[in-house]
Amino acid sequence: MDRSETLKRAPMFAALPASTLADIGRFFIQSTHQAGDYIFFEEDIAHRLYLVQTGEVKLIKHSAGGQAVILQVFGAGETFGGIASLVGQKYPATAQAQTDVTVLSVSGETFRQIVHRYPDIAFSIIRVMGTRMMETQEQVRQLVAERVERRLARMLLKLADQVGVPVDEGVRIDMPITRQDLAEMTGTTLETVSRTVSRWRRDGIVEAGREEITITHPHGLVLIAEDLEEDNS
Amino acid sequence: MDRSETLKRAPMFAALPASTLADIGRFFIQSTHQAGDYIFFEEDIAHRLYLVQTGEVKLIKHSAGGQAVILQVFGAGETFGGIASLVGQKYPATAQAQTDVTVLSVSGETFRQIVHRYPDIAFSIIRVMGTRMMETQEQVRQLVAERVERRLARMLLKLADQVGVPVDEGVRIDMPITRQDLAEMTGTTLETVSRTVSRWRRDGIVEAGREEITITHPHGLVLIAEDLEEDNS
DNA sequence: CGTCTCGTTGACGAAGCTCAAAATAAGTGG
DNA sequence: CCACTTATTTTGAGCTTCGTCAACGAGACG
């Protein structure tokens, strides 16, 4: 895909005229990373803004005890590392390629100049940050108020919305995703995820294989996610 | 306190020259709220940006089951409701006065014009949002990785840092705060907070009364917060 | 075919939530 | 100042959810 084409898909730049996009596009460098590769680490000095072109990147925060939380998963058109690079801080989390990915990136310095030249971008940045902040706050609320099964149901529905593709059996999550990943996304353990998914499989709600999940009965998941779960006694 | 004086204390406006502050200050309206008053509700259409002049305001997110999470506590110089009012969305959470407070506020429309006139503010907004985002992400990490006692210890230390005043016995949290509040700040229940605080009191780490806590042995708290807790067997 | 990663399942325990009851503190109106 | 009301806190008992530890199975890949 062409650069200004990718920029056009990014909410942060979407509002700009095509000529400006072409102009800005020149400053971006394309690079590829294999699934599992780290793109940057928490605590690194932030020097680049990244923009996902193809594939998915996850943003992780690690704890001393070795546990990890997946804060967010970015797909095509989404940016990450931007704020830190703009402000010149350390990255607040680690970015790792979930699939093979291609990303565009610019240096913080260049990004600053771009924003300076096209101040409207600042508004877009604020808008994007506002959205992410809401999502993160919602994550906090869920962690406090809801139990694992519900969080997991919500997460699958969210993933289906983001990267779901229709297949014969239902909607397939189009991204290799381990039980461990799901656990880190929902703040639980891989065993609990495995048990829950197995139960759902028995109930005919999902089909699941190695690094692969298909939702066969979305309505069932919604019932769980929205606390309308009928008890099957 | 004078308006431009208050603006000067706000990171969002601090970088502006005094003349500009005086100019902007004219658009702000001062209002007071009693402890417990709601300033705005989640889901309200956001029409104003608020800036705390005196007192403390808490930002709360409610769940269907009646549970609540305190996302943040804002003190003098801190702004809230800003992003939503700028973007013209609904407020993502509820704001409630923790103490009697005085706040300055402007309409979203006016705020937009101000930012438009003084684009540097946009950068400050991004910086402030970045900081808050990091804090919220850290909150997520803690909820997932750490147990209640640790989270509570950290919270008390944070509060001591924000609103602590030295007294004879140690450092007093200078804000009326119930066990329920602490529970909502740390994602637990008031009973668990009560038990933990009682234990700490027996251990000589804190003194606590009704809506009142004084840290008498900060080092003990730090040991707990940093997982260096020696077992007293 | 051996190794590795990923997934499944069981058993056990513990952190912390829920429910309940009572004590304490702070008003409030007479 | 006292009786009464209300909010806050404490403490106990029981129990559920979920994490931890462990063993095993199965597919993938060189």
Short mmCIF file of C-alpha atoms (C1' of nucleotides) in Angstrom, two decimals:
data_model
loop_
_atom_site.label_atom_id
_atom_site.label_comp_id
_atom_site.label_asym_id
_atom_site.label_seq_id
_atom_site.Cartn_x
_atom_site.Cartn_y
_atom_site.Cartn_z
CA MET A 1 0.00 0.00 0.00
CA ASP A 2 1.10 3.51 -0.80
CA ARG A 3 2.15 5.82 1.99
CA SER A 4 -0.29 8.65 1.69
CA GLU A 5 -2.91 5.97 1.31
CA THR A 6 -2.00 4.60 4.72
CA LEU A 7 -1.89 8.07 6.23
CA LYS A 8 -5.32 8.70 4.86
CA ARG A 9 -6.61 5.75 6.87
CA ALA A 10 -5.15 7.12 10.10
CA PRO A 11 -7.58 9.21 12.16
CA MET A 12 -4.65 11.35 13.17
CA PHE A 13 -4.03 12.51 9.62
CA ALA A 14 -7.28 11.74 7.86
CA ALA A 15 -8.55 15.30 7.97
CA LEU A 16 -5.64 16.68 5.98
CA PRO A 17 -5.87 17.41 2.26
CA ALA A 18 -4.31 14.93 -0.13
CA SER A 19 -1.49 17.25 -1.10
CA THR A 20 -0.49 17.64 2.52
CA LEU A 21 -0.60 13.91 3.05
CA ALA A 22 1.69 13.40 0.11
CA ASP A 23 4.01 16.03 1.55
CA ILE A 24 4.06 14.49 5.00
CA GLY A 25 4.31 10.98 3.62
CA ARG A 26 7.81 11.71 2.39
CA PHE A 27 9.12 11.84 5.93
CA PHE A 28 7.91 8.39 6.87
CA ILE A 29 10.09 5.34 6.66
CA GLN A 30 8.65 1.94 6.08
CA SER A 31 9.87 -1.06 7.99
CA THR A 32 8.75 -4.62 8.61
CA HIS A 33 8.79 -6.74 11.72
CA GLN A 34 8.12 -10.41 12.17
CA ALA A 35 5.50 -11.68 14.56
CA GLY A 36 6.96 -11.57 18.05
CA ASP A 37 9.51 -8.87 17.31
CA TYR A 38 9.71 -6.00 19.70
CA ILE A 39 9.34 -2.58 18.15
CA PHE A 40 10.27 -0.65 21.24
CA PHE A 41 10.52 -1.28 24.95
CA GLU A 42 8.99 0.46 27.92
CA GLU A 43 11.49 2.90 29.37
CA ASP A 44 13.26 3.38 26.06
CA ILE A 45 13.66 7.02 25.18
CA ALA A 46 10.88 7.66 22.72
CA HIS A 47 12.24 8.81 19.42
CA ARG A 48 9.75 7.64 16.86
CA LEU A 49 6.06 7.71 16.06
CA TYR A 50 4.72 4.54 14.44
CA LEU A 51 1.79 3.95 12.16
CA VAL A 52 0.56 0.45 11.42
CA GLN A 53 0.27 -0.27 7.73
CA THR A 54 -0.53 -3.99 7.79
CA GLY A 55 -0.80 -6.50 10.60
CA GLU A 56 -1.32 -5.96 14.30
CA VAL A 57 0.86 -4.60 17.07
CA LYS A 58 0.21 -5.03 20.78
CA LEU A 59 1.07 -2.59 23.52
CA ILE A 60 2.20 -4.33 26.68
CA LYS A 61 3.00 -3.27 30.20
CA HIS A 62 5.10 -5.62 32.28
CA SER A 63 5.20 -6.03 36.03
CA ALA A 64 8.09 -6.99 38.23
CA GLY A 65 6.67 -10.46 38.84
CA GLY A 66 6.80 -11.28 35.15
CA GLN A 67 3.12 -10.74 34.57
CA ALA A 68 2.08 -8.65 31.62
CA VAL A 69 -0.99 -6.70 30.59
CA ILE A 70 -1.91 -6.05 27.00
CA LEU A 71 -3.16 -2.49 27.07
CA GLN A 72 -4.17 -2.27 23.45
CA VAL A 73 -3.93 -3.89 20.06
CA PHE A 74 -3.34 -1.64 17.11
CA GLY A 75 -4.40 -2.45 13.56
CA ALA A 76 -3.97 -0.76 10.22
CA GLY A 77 -4.17 3.02 10.39
CA GLU A 78 -3.54 3.25 14.11
CA THR A 79 -0.60 5.11 15.55
CA PHE A 80 1.45 4.34 18.63
CA GLY A 81 4.42 5.83 20.40
CA GLY A 82 3.30 9.21 19.14
CA ILE A 83 2.71 11.11 22.32
CA ALA A 84 5.89 10.00 23.98
CA SER A 85 7.94 10.89 20.94
CA LEU A 86 6.26 14.25 20.66
CA VAL A 87 6.86 15.11 24.26
CA GLY A 88 10.27 13.53 24.37
CA GLN A 89 9.60 11.13 27.20
CA LYS A 90 10.21 7.47 27.66
CA TYR A 91 7.74 5.08 26.10
CA PRO A 92 5.19 4.11 28.75
CA ALA A 93 4.83 0.55 27.48
CA THR A 94 6.37 -2.03 25.19
CA ALA A 95 5.27 -2.51 21.59
CA GLN A 96 5.46 -5.99 20.11
CA ALA A 97 4.38 -7.30 16.73
CA GLN A 98 1.42 -9.67 17.12
CA THR A 99 1.59 -10.72 13.47
CA ASP A 100 4.09 -9.93 10.77
CA VAL A 101 3.65 -6.21 10.33
CA THR A 102 4.70 -3.32 8.20
CA VAL A 103 4.83 0.06 9.88
CA LEU A 104 5.60 3.59 8.86
CA SER A 105 7.50 5.77 11.27
CA VAL A 106 8.96 9.23 11.70
CA SER A 107 11.36 10.65 14.22
CA GLY A 108 9.94 12.65 17.11
CA GLU A 109 11.80 15.66 15.85
CA THR A 110 10.24 15.45 12.42
CA PHE A 111 6.85 14.71 13.89
CA ARG A 112 7.13 17.85 16.01
CA GLN A 113 7.88 19.87 12.91
CA ILE A 114 4.98 18.34 11.05
CA VAL A 115 2.58 19.18 13.85
CA HIS A 116 4.03 22.65 13.97
CA ARG A 117 3.48 23.16 10.30
CA TYR A 118 -0.01 21.68 10.27
CA PRO A 119 -1.51 22.63 13.61
CA ASP A 120 -4.80 20.94 12.80
CA ILE A 121 -3.04 17.67 13.47
CA ALA A 122 -2.81 18.66 17.12
CA PHE A 123 -6.57 18.57 17.33
CA SER A 124 -6.68 15.15 15.75
CA ILE A 125 -4.09 13.95 18.22
CA ILE A 126 -6.20 15.21 21.08
CA ARG A 127 -9.23 13.50 19.65
CA VAL A 128 -7.42 10.20 19.23
CA MET A 129 -5.97 10.43 22.72
CA GLY A 130 -9.37 11.20 24.15
CA THR A 131 -10.79 8.06 22.59
CA ARG A 132 -7.95 5.92 23.88
CA MET A 133 -8.26 7.43 27.33
CA MET A 134 -11.92 6.47 27.41
CA GLU A 135 -11.07 2.95 26.40
CA THR A 136 -8.42 2.65 29.07
CA GLN A 137 -10.76 4.01 31.71
CA GLU A 138 -13.35 1.51 30.61
CA GLN A 139 -10.72 -1.17 31.03
CA VAL A 140 -10.19 -0.02 34.61
CA ARG A 141 -13.89 -0.15 35.29
CA GLN A 142 -14.20 -3.64 33.93
CA LEU A 143 -11.25 -4.93 35.90
CA VAL A 144 -12.81 -3.65 39.09
CA ALA A 145 -16.44 -4.46 38.50
CA GLU A 146 -16.64 -7.50 36.29
CA ARG A 147 -15.57 -11.07 36.57
CA VAL A 148 -13.35 -12.90 34.20
CA GLU A 149 -15.97 -14.62 32.09
CA ARG A 150 -17.68 -11.34 31.32
CA ARG A 151 -14.46 -9.54 30.51
CA LEU A 152 -13.42 -12.35 28.23
CA ALA A 153 -16.77 -12.32 26.43
CA ARG A 154 -16.49 -8.59 25.90
CA MET A 155 -12.96 -8.93 24.64
CA LEU A 156 -13.88 -11.56 22.08
CA LEU A 157 -16.73 -9.41 20.84
CA LYS A 158 -14.41 -6.43 20.62
CA LEU A 159 -11.83 -8.44 18.72
CA ALA A 160 -14.53 -9.76 16.42
CA ASP A 161 -15.48 -6.18 15.75
CA GLN A 162 -11.91 -5.10 15.08
CA VAL A 163 -10.46 -8.01 13.18
CA GLY A 164 -13.33 -10.41 12.68
CA VAL A 165 -13.96 -12.02 9.31
CA PRO A 166 -17.14 -13.91 8.43
CA VAL A 167 -16.66 -17.59 7.75
CA ASP A 168 -19.07 -20.45 7.33
CA GLU A 169 -19.19 -21.28 11.02
CA GLY A 170 -19.54 -17.70 12.24
CA VAL A 171 -17.04 -14.91 12.79
CA ARG A 172 -13.39 -15.74 12.97
CA ILE A 173 -10.84 -13.63 14.84
CA ASP A 174 -8.40 -12.96 12.02
CA MET A 175 -5.25 -12.84 14.11
CA PRO A 176 -3.15 -15.54 15.75
CA ILE A 177 -3.98 -15.26 19.41
CA THR A 178 -2.93 -17.57 22.23
CA ARG A 179 -4.78 -18.24 25.47
CA GLN A 180 -1.95 -16.38 27.12
CA ASP A 181 -2.66 -13.35 24.94
CA LEU A 182 -6.32 -13.41 25.88
CA ALA A 183 -5.35 -13.72 29.53
CA GLU A 184 -3.12 -10.66 29.28
CA MET A 185 -5.82 -8.73 27.52
CA THR A 186 -8.39 -9.45 30.20
CA GLY A 187 -6.23 -9.51 33.28
CA THR A 188 -6.39 -13.17 34.17
CA THR A 189 -4.40 -16.37 33.71
CA LEU A 190 -4.08 -18.63 30.73
CA GLU A 191 -5.59 -21.54 32.66
CA THR A 192 -8.73 -19.60 33.42
CA VAL A 193 -9.03 -18.54 29.80
CA SER A 194 -8.55 -22.11 28.65
CA ARG A 195 -11.23 -23.40 31.01
CA THR A 196 -13.67 -20.70 29.99
CA VAL A 197 -13.11 -21.19 26.29
CA SER A 198 -13.48 -24.96 26.71
CA ARG A 199 -16.79 -24.44 28.45
CA TRP A 200 -17.97 -22.12 25.70
CA ARG A 201 -16.95 -24.68 23.17
CA ARG A 202 -19.05 -27.31 24.94
CA ASP A 203 -21.93 -24.83 24.97
CA GLY A 204 -21.59 -24.29 21.24
CA ILE A 205 -20.70 -20.62 21.55
CA VAL A 206 -17.26 -20.79 19.97
CA GLU A 207 -14.97 -23.06 18.06
CA ALA A 208 -11.37 -22.79 19.09
CA GLY A 209 -8.09 -24.25 18.01
CA ARG A 210 -4.47 -23.44 18.43
CA GLU A 211 -4.07 -19.65 18.25
CA GLU A 212 -7.44 -19.50 16.59
CA ILE A 213 -11.00 -18.71 17.69
CA THR A 214 -14.27 -18.53 15.80
CA ILE A 215 -17.44 -17.23 17.35
CA THR A 216 -20.24 -19.49 16.24
CA HIS A 217 -23.00 -18.15 18.45
CA PRO A 218 -22.40 -14.41 19.00
CA HIS A 219 -25.71 -14.01 20.74
CA GLY A 220 -24.57 -16.32 23.49
CA LEU A 221 -21.49 -14.22 24.04
CA VAL A 222 -23.54 -11.05 24.14
CA LEU A 223 -25.75 -12.57 26.81
CA ILE A 224 -22.70 -13.26 28.93
CA ALA A 225 -21.12 -9.88 28.22
CA GLU A 226 -24.28 -8.02 29.12
CA ASP A 227 -25.11 -10.06 32.19
CA LEU A 228 -28.26 -11.53 30.71
CA GLU A 229 -26.87 -15.01 30.97
CA GLU A 230 -29.73 -17.41 31.55
CA ASP A 231 -28.80 -20.07 34.04
CA ASN A 232 -29.07 -23.41 32.36
CA SER A 233 -30.31 -25.33 35.37
CA MET B 1 -7.16 33.55 44.72
CA ASP B 2 -7.03 35.59 41.54
CA ARG B 3 -7.94 33.97 38.25
CA SER B 4 -4.79 34.37 36.25
CA GLU B 5 -3.00 33.23 39.37
CA THR B 6 -4.93 29.98 39.28
CA LEU B 7 -4.36 29.61 35.56
CA LYS B 8 -0.68 30.05 36.13
CA ARG B 9 -0.73 27.02 38.41
CA ALA B 10 -2.37 24.87 35.76
CA PRO B 11 0.08 22.88 33.63
CA MET B 12 -2.25 23.37 30.72
CA PHE B 13 -1.77 27.13 30.75
CA ALA B 14 1.41 27.61 32.73
CA ALA B 15 3.61 28.14 29.69
CA LEU B 16 1.68 31.18 28.50
CA PRO B 17 2.85 34.73 29.15
CA ALA B 18 1.15 36.67 31.92
CA SER B 19 -0.64 38.99 29.54
CA THR B 20 -2.20 36.07 27.75
CA LEU B 21 -3.27 34.50 31.02
CA ALA B 22 -4.97 37.71 32.02
CA ASP B 23 -6.67 37.77 28.65
CA ILE B 24 -7.85 34.19 28.86
CA GLY B 25 -8.83 34.55 32.50
CA ARG B 26 -11.63 36.85 31.54
CA PHE B 27 -13.54 34.02 29.94
CA PHE B 28 -13.59 31.85 33.04
CA ILE B 29 -16.46 31.82 35.46
CA GLN B 30 -15.96 30.99 39.09
CA SER B 31 -18.34 28.74 40.93
CA THR B 32 -18.44 26.85 44.20
CA HIS B 33 -19.71 23.42 45.06
CA GLN B 34 -20.22 21.79 48.41
CA ALA B 35 -18.62 18.50 49.31
CA GLY B 36 -20.64 15.74 47.71
CA ASP B 37 -22.13 17.91 44.96
CA TYR B 38 -21.97 16.55 41.47
CA ILE B 39 -20.34 18.85 38.94
CA PHE B 40 -21.28 16.81 35.92
CA PHE B 41 -22.43 13.31 35.18
CA GLU B 42 -21.10 10.64 32.88
CA GLU B 43 -23.04 10.69 29.65
CA ASP B 44 -23.90 14.38 29.99
CA ILE B 45 -23.08 16.29 26.85
CA ALA B 46 -19.78 17.96 27.67
CA HIS B 47 -20.08 21.70 27.46
CA ARG B 48 -17.56 23.01 29.92
CA LEU B 49 -13.91 22.71 30.89
CA TYR B 50 -13.24 22.94 34.63
CA LEU B 51 -10.18 24.03 36.55
CA VAL B 52 -9.88 23.40 40.27
CA GLN B 53 -9.07 26.50 42.26
CA THR B 54 -9.39 25.17 45.81
CA GLY B 55 -10.42 21.82 47.21
CA GLU B 56 -10.55 18.42 45.54
CA VAL B 57 -12.75 16.88 42.90
CA LYS B 58 -13.01 13.17 42.15
CA LEU B 59 -13.67 11.59 38.81
CA ILE B 60 -15.86 8.51 39.10
CA LYS B 61 -17.01 5.81 36.75
CA HIS B 62 -20.08 3.82 37.78
CA SER B 63 -21.02 0.29 36.85
CA ALA B 64 -24.44 -1.20 36.37
CA GLY B 65 -24.20 -3.14 39.63
CA GLY B 66 -23.85 0.04 41.65
CA GLN B 67 -20.12 -0.29 42.07
CA ALA B 68 -17.96 2.72 41.39
CA VAL B 69 -14.32 3.36 40.57
CA ILE B 70 -12.55 6.57 41.41
CA LEU B 71 -10.38 7.16 38.38
CA GLN B 72 -8.64 10.25 39.61
CA VAL B 73 -8.65 12.98 42.22
CA PHE B 74 -7.96 16.50 41.03
CA GLY B 75 -6.49 19.23 43.22
CA ALA B 76 -5.73 22.89 42.72
CA GLY B 77 -4.51 23.72 39.22
CA GLU B 78 -5.80 20.55 37.62
CA THR B 79 -8.31 20.58 34.80
CA PHE B 80 -11.07 18.11 34.04
CA GLY B 81 -13.79 17.75 31.46
CA GLY B 82 -11.51 19.51 29.04
CA ILE B 83 -11.05 16.99 26.30
CA ALA B 84 -14.69 16.04 26.11
CA SER B 85 -15.76 19.68 25.92
CA LEU B 86 -13.15 20.40 23.28
CA VAL B 87 -14.19 17.51 21.13
CA GLY B 88 -17.87 17.91 21.86
CA GLN B 89 -18.48 14.46 23.23
CA LYS B 90 -20.19 13.18 26.31
CA TYR B 91 -18.25 13.25 29.54
CA PRO B 92 -16.67 9.83 30.02
CA ALA B 93 -17.10 9.89 33.80
CA THR B 94 -18.82 11.69 36.64
CA ALA B 95 -17.20 14.56 38.55
CA GLN B 96 -18.05 14.99 42.21
CA ALA B 97 -16.74 17.43 44.79
CA GLN B 98 -14.73 15.56 47.42
CA THR B 99 -14.45 18.67 49.59
CA ASP B 100 -16.03 22.06 49.29
CA VAL B 101 -14.47 23.39 46.12
CA THR B 102 -14.19 26.46 43.98
CA VAL B 103 -13.69 25.89 40.29
CA LEU B 104 -13.19 28.04 37.23
CA SER B 105 -14.85 26.98 34.01
CA VAL B 106 -15.31 27.97 30.39
CA SER B 107 -17.66 26.72 27.73
CA GLY B 108 -16.34 24.24 25.21
CA GLU B 109 -16.98 26.75 22.48
CA THR B 110 -14.89 29.41 24.18
CA PHE B 111 -12.22 26.90 25.04
CA ARG B 112 -12.00 25.91 21.38
CA GLN B 113 -11.53 29.53 20.42
CA ILE B 114 -8.86 29.99 23.06
CA VAL B 115 -6.93 26.99 21.81
CA HIS B 116 -7.31 28.24 18.29
CA ARG B 117 -5.93 31.62 19.21
CA TYR B 118 -3.07 30.25 21.28
CA PRO B 119 -2.05 27.01 19.55
CA ASP B 120 0.70 26.36 22.07
CA ILE B 121 -2.02 25.32 24.48
CA ALA B 122 -2.70 22.33 22.28
CA PHE B 123 0.77 21.05 23.06
CA SER B 124 0.22 21.50 26.75
CA ILE B 125 -3.04 19.62 26.48
CA ILE B 126 -1.29 16.77 24.75
CA ARG B 127 1.36 16.73 27.43
CA VAL B 128 -1.19 16.71 30.25
CA MET B 129 -3.21 13.99 28.55
CA GLY B 130 -0.09 11.94 28.06
CA THR B 131 0.67 12.09 31.75
CA ARG B 132 -2.85 11.10 32.70
CA MET B 133 -2.84 8.28 30.20
CA MET B 134 0.32 6.92 31.77
CA GLU B 135 -1.27 7.09 35.20
CA THR B 136 -4.39 5.30 34.02
CA GLN B 137 -2.32 2.62 32.32
CA GLU B 138 -0.38 2.18 35.52
CA GLN B 139 -3.69 1.78 37.32
CA VAL B 140 -4.59 -1.03 34.92
CA ARG B 141 -1.27 -2.72 35.54
CA GLN B 142 -1.71 -2.54 39.29
CA LEU B 143 -5.24 -3.89 39.19
CA VAL B 144 -4.06 -6.88 37.25
CA ALA B 145 -0.76 -7.59 38.93
CA GLU B 146 -0.96 -6.46 42.53
CA ARG B 147 -3.03 -7.41 45.50
CA VAL B 148 -5.17 -5.15 47.54
CA GLU B 149 -2.78 -4.40 50.38
CA ARG B 150 -0.10 -3.26 47.98
CA ARG B 151 -2.45 -1.11 45.96
CA LEU B 152 -3.76 0.47 49.10
CA ALA B 153 -0.28 1.22 50.37
CA ARG B 154 0.63 2.83 47.08
CA MET B 155 -2.55 4.87 47.09
CA LEU B 156 -1.90 6.22 50.58
CA LEU B 157 1.62 7.18 49.61
CA LYS B 158 0.33 8.87 46.48
CA LEU B 159 -2.29 10.75 48.44
CA ALA B 160 0.32 11.75 51.01
CA ASP B 161 2.35 13.11 48.14
CA GLN B 162 -0.55 15.02 46.66
CA VAL B 163 -2.38 16.33 49.69
CA GLY B 164 -0.25 15.33 52.66
CA VAL B 165 0.53 17.79 55.43
CA PRO B 166 3.14 17.20 58.11
CA VAL B 167 1.75 16.91 61.62
CA ASP B 168 3.28 15.82 64.91
CA GLU B 169 2.46 12.17 64.40
CA GLY B 170 3.53 11.96 60.79
CA VAL B 171 1.91 12.93 57.51
CA ARG B 172 -1.79 13.53 57.46
CA ILE B 173 -3.95 13.12 54.35
CA ASP B 174 -5.49 16.57 54.21
CA MET B 175 -8.81 15.57 52.74
CA PRO B 176 -11.86 13.87 54.22
CA ILE B 177 -11.72 10.37 52.89
CA THR B 178 -13.89 7.41 53.82
CA ARG B 179 -12.99 3.73 53.69
CA GLN B 180 -15.46 3.54 50.85
CA ASP B 181 -13.51 6.19 48.94
CA LEU B 182 -10.28 4.29 49.43
CA ALA B 183 -12.01 1.13 48.25
CA GLU B 184 -13.19 2.83 45.09
CA MET B 185 -9.74 4.24 44.47
CA THR B 186 -8.08 0.86 44.74
CA GLY B 187 -10.74 -1.38 43.29
CA THR B 188 -11.76 -3.27 46.39
CA THR B 189 -14.46 -3.19 49.07
CA LEU B 190 -14.80 -0.98 52.10
CA GLU B 191 -14.60 -3.99 54.42
CA THR B 192 -11.26 -5.04 53.02
CA VAL B 193 -9.95 -1.50 53.34
CA SER B 194 -11.17 -1.31 56.92
CA ARG B 195 -9.50 -4.57 57.83
CA THR B 196 -6.25 -3.57 56.20
CA VAL B 197 -6.18 -0.16 57.82
CA SER B 198 -6.98 -1.70 61.19
CA ARG B 199 -4.08 -4.08 60.80
CA TRP B 200 -1.76 -1.24 59.86
CA ARG B 201 -2.96 0.65 62.88
CA ARG B 202 -2.08 -2.28 65.09
CA ASP B 203 1.32 -2.39 63.42
CA GLY B 204 1.87 1.28 64.12
CA ILE B 205 2.03 2.26 60.48
CA VAL B 206 -0.94 4.60 60.48
CA GLU B 207 -3.37 6.35 62.73
CA ALA B 208 -6.87 6.47 61.38
CA GLY B 209 -10.16 7.92 62.44
CA ARG B 210 -13.42 8.77 60.83
CA GLU B 211 -12.67 10.12 57.34
CA GLU B 212 -9.15 10.76 58.44
CA ILE B 213 -5.80 9.03 58.06
CA THR B 214 -2.31 9.90 59.22
CA ILE B 215 0.74 7.99 58.14
CA THR B 216 2.95 7.59 61.17
CA HIS B 217 5.49 5.19 59.72
CA PRO B 218 5.89 5.91 56.00
CA HIS B 219 8.75 3.50 55.69
CA GLY B 220 6.48 0.64 56.64
CA LEU B 221 4.10 1.58 53.90
CA VAL B 222 6.89 1.80 51.38
CA LEU B 223 8.02 -1.69 52.32
CA ILE B 224 4.54 -2.98 51.59
CA ALA B 225 4.16 -0.94 48.41
CA GLU B 226 7.48 -2.13 47.04
CA ASP B 227 7.09 -5.75 48.05
CA LEU B 228 9.90 -5.68 50.55
CA GLU B 229 7.55 -6.51 53.36
CA GLU B 230 9.42 -8.44 56.00
CA ASP B 231 7.25 -11.12 57.51
CA ASN B 232 6.87 -10.50 61.21
CA SER B 233 6.79 -14.10 62.31
"C1'" DC C 1 11.55 -38.38 15.69
"C1'" DG C 2 12.67 -35.28 19.20
"C1'" DT C 3 11.75 -30.79 20.75
"C1'" DC C 4 8.99 -26.83 21.54
"C1'" DT C 5 5.09 -24.23 22.03
"C1'" DC C 6 0.44 -24.25 23.07
"C1'" DG C 7 -3.56 -26.06 25.17
"C1'" DT C 8 -6.30 -28.93 28.56
"C1'" DT C 9 -7.68 -30.53 32.90
"C1'" DG C 10 -7.45 -31.57 37.83
"C1'" DA C 11 -6.74 -30.56 42.65
"C1'" DC C 12 -6.00 -27.37 46.09
"C1'" DG C 13 -5.78 -23.12 48.51
"C1'" DA C 14 -6.15 -18.41 49.43
"C1'" DA C 15 -7.39 -13.64 48.67
"C1'" DG C 16 -10.92 -11.11 49.11
"C1'" DC C 17 -16.11 -10.53 48.51
"C1'" DT C 18 -20.75 -10.90 50.65
"C1'" DC C 19 -23.79 -10.84 54.26
"C1'" DA C 20 -24.70 -9.64 58.89
"C1'" DA C 21 -24.50 -7.35 63.25
"C1'" DA C 22 -22.88 -4.20 66.29
"C1'" DA C 23 -19.94 -0.27 67.86
"C1'" DT C 24 -18.59 4.51 67.34
"C1'" DA C 25 -18.86 9.14 65.93
"C1'" DA C 26 -21.22 13.13 64.33
"C1'" DG C 27 -24.82 15.80 63.78
"C1'" DT C 28 -29.91 17.67 64.78
"C1'" DG C 29 -33.93 19.22 66.72
"C1'" DG C 30 -36.15 19.93 71.05
"C1'" DC D 1 -27.61 19.08 77.19
"C1'" DC D 2 -30.12 15.01 75.80
"C1'" DA D 3 -32.56 11.81 72.95
"C1'" DC D 4 -32.61 10.43 68.40
"C1'" DT D 5 -31.04 9.76 63.79
"C1'" DT D 6 -27.73 8.85 60.45
"C1'" DA D 7 -23.17 7.95 58.43
"C1'" DT D 8 -19.04 5.60 59.13
"C1'" DT D 9 -16.39 1.95 60.75
"C1'" DT D 10 -15.28 -2.52 62.71
"C1'" DT D 11 -15.30 -7.35 63.01
"C1'" DG D 12 -16.91 -12.03 62.24
"C1'" DA D 13 -18.25 -16.13 59.46
"C1'" DG D 14 -18.85 -18.38 55.30
"C1'" DC D 15 -18.12 -18.91 50.72
"C1'" DT D 16 -16.92 -18.08 45.71
"C1'" DT D 17 -13.94 -17.03 42.24
"C1'" DC D 18 -9.86 -17.51 40.56
"C1'" DG D 19 -4.88 -18.18 40.89
"C1'" DT D 20 -1.26 -21.67 41.53
"C1'" DC D 21 0.99 -25.90 40.84
"C1'" DA D 22 1.27 -29.93 38.28
"C1'" DA D 23 0.83 -33.36 34.82
"C1'" DC D 24 -0.33 -34.54 30.41
"C1'" DG D 25 -1.76 -34.21 25.46
"C1'" DA D 26 -1.27 -32.61 20.87
"C1'" DG D 27 0.05 -30.24 16.92
"C1'" DA D 28 4.10 -27.89 14.49
"C1'" DC D 29 8.52 -27.83 12.79
"C1'" DG D 30 13.23 -28.69 11.88
#
